[in-house]
Amino acid sequence: MNNTPYILAIESSCDDTSAAVLHGNSVLSNEVASQAVHTAYGGVVPELASRAHQQNIVPVIDRALKVANIEPSQLNAIAFTNGPGLMGSLLVGTSFAKSLAMTLNVPLIPVHHMHAHILAHLIEDAHRTPIGFPFLCLTVSGGHTQLVEVHSPKDMRILGETIDDAVGEAFDKAAKIIGLPYPGGPHIDRLAKEGNPKFMEFGRPQVEGYNFSFSGMKTSFLYALQKRVQQDPDFVEQHRADICASYQNALLDVLFKKLEMAIKATGCQHVAIAGGVSANSELRKRLTSLGERDGLNTYIPPFQYTTDNAAMIGIAGYYKYLAGESSDLSISASAKVKF
Ligand code: KG4
Ligand code: ZN
């Protein structure tokens, strides 16, 4: 397969600087530098994120090439995230991708960050069953929550999405309220394993169709805790695991209600999850159980492709490369780019 391209991919949409090298649909390297600088602020500070990308991008690309054992001259294309994301962050990856593509005289391939989360399922993996089409994908991250019907790498349609906060934000903001570090999702996941999911009740928002709403859940979490803390100042301290398990359970109920509705309506036999929150162990278990109960094929991404990473940008770039799609150097980053 001499024509199989080597693609360098760059991801810098939020607070992870990542570079990967793919040979066709197989990943040769996938380096990620996460930015610890935001932990102290309890959330991503855009200006600091942009600066950290500038510091990280050269060493990260360098490492990705070294691990893949590839020289820049062997690259056939440069893929990069051009949106959506934080403008200052996107610009760092975009500028780098453009200058590399120009220097090496290879195609420049812009990738939609949310397409990439989904297409991570197409990365070659000898240990996983290849995904079947059409599939439904519940894409859950810190910035987005979407239910997508995927017919092919080039043909996907959003059935529903959040009308306010993303589910990852709902995890992170609740975690902050109970004093857990940023990002709080993994901490809630870990603590919830020891807790009782029926310990507390939180209101479930009612939203039409396949859309979601999570901003009310975060408020309901805050008010419910304030009430309990008034009666017992040590309430959070003593029941942290139970609080986490109950809140996580409520968030997952909201997600699964819409997912199950969409499965019924579309008749899709293949169901996947993607995005940072798809690392959640209870979400993974629930999807597997749903598949077993209803005879569906379910697809859970390997951990390294759940949170932001450049390998997923590389696979999305590979399918665009096959279709002959690339951009000229006038392309810019776009904080809100059409799906
Ligand atoms: O996809 P991602 O890395 O970035 C965006 O594109 O937004 O997702 C980050 C989100 C954060 O909100 C983080 O708390 C959440 O994914 N997350 C988790 C877990 N691991 C990461 N949420 C729940 N459980 C986890 N294990
Ligand atoms: Zn993401």
CSV table of N, CA and C in Angstrom, one decimal, residues 9 59 72 76 85-86 92 121 127 163 209 220 271 280 321 332-333:
chain,number,residue,atom,x,y,z
A,9,ALA,N,-1.4,15.5,12.4
A,9,ALA,CA,-2.6,16.1,12.8
A,9,ALA,C,-2.3,17.0,14.1
A,59,PRO,N,7.4,21.4,21.0
A,59,PRO,CA,7.8,20.1,21.5
A,59,PRO,C,6.8,18.9,21.3
A,72,PRO,N,9.7,15.0,8.6
A,72,PRO,CA,8.7,15.9,8.1
A,72,PRO,C,8.5,15.7,6.5
A,76,ASN,N,2.4,13.5,4.0
A,76,ASN,CA,1.6,13.8,2.7
A,76,ASN,C,0.5,14.8,2.9
A,85,GLY,N,-14.2,26.0,19.0
A,85,GLY,CA,-13.3,26.0,20.2
A,85,GLY,C,-13.0,27.4,20.6
A,86,LEU,N,-12.0,27.6,21.4
A,86,LEU,CA,-11.5,28.9,21.9
A,86,LEU,C,-10.7,29.6,20.8
A,92,VAL,N,-3.4,29.1,17.4
A,92,VAL,CA,-2.1,28.5,17.6
A,92,VAL,C,-1.9,27.3,16.6
A,121,HIS,N,-13.9,6.6,16.1
A,121,HIS,CA,-14.3,5.2,16.1
A,121,HIS,C,-13.8,4.5,14.8
A,127,HIS,N,-8.1,-4.8,18.2
A,127,HIS,CA,-8.8,-5.4,19.3
A,127,HIS,C,-10.3,-5.1,19.3
A,163,ILE,N,-29.2,22.8,24.6
A,163,ILE,CA,-29.7,24.2,24.4
A,163,ILE,C,-28.9,25.2,25.3
A,209,GLY,N,-38.2,17.0,22.1
A,209,GLY,CA,-37.4,16.2,21.1
A,209,GLY,C,-36.1,15.6,21.7
A,220,SER,N,-29.9,23.1,40.4
A,220,SER,CA,-30.6,22.2,41.3
A,220,SER,C,-29.6,21.6,42.2
A,271,VAL,N,-24.7,1.7,18.1
A,271,VAL,CA,-24.8,2.9,18.9
A,271,VAL,C,-23.4,3.1,19.6
A,280,ASN,N,-16.3,8.2,31.1
A,280,ASN,CA,-17.0,7.9,32.3
A,280,ASN,C,-17.4,6.4,32.5
A,321,TYR,N,-8.9,13.5,3.1
A,321,TYR,CA,-7.8,13.3,2.1
A,321,TYR,C,-8.2,12.4,1.0
A,332,SER,N,-9.0,30.3,8.0
A,332,SER,CA,-8.6,30.7,9.3
A,332,SER,C,-9.4,29.8,10.3
A,333,ALA,N,-9.0,30.0,11.6
A,333,ALA,CA,-9.7,29.4,12.7
A,333,ALA,C,-11.1,30.0,12.8
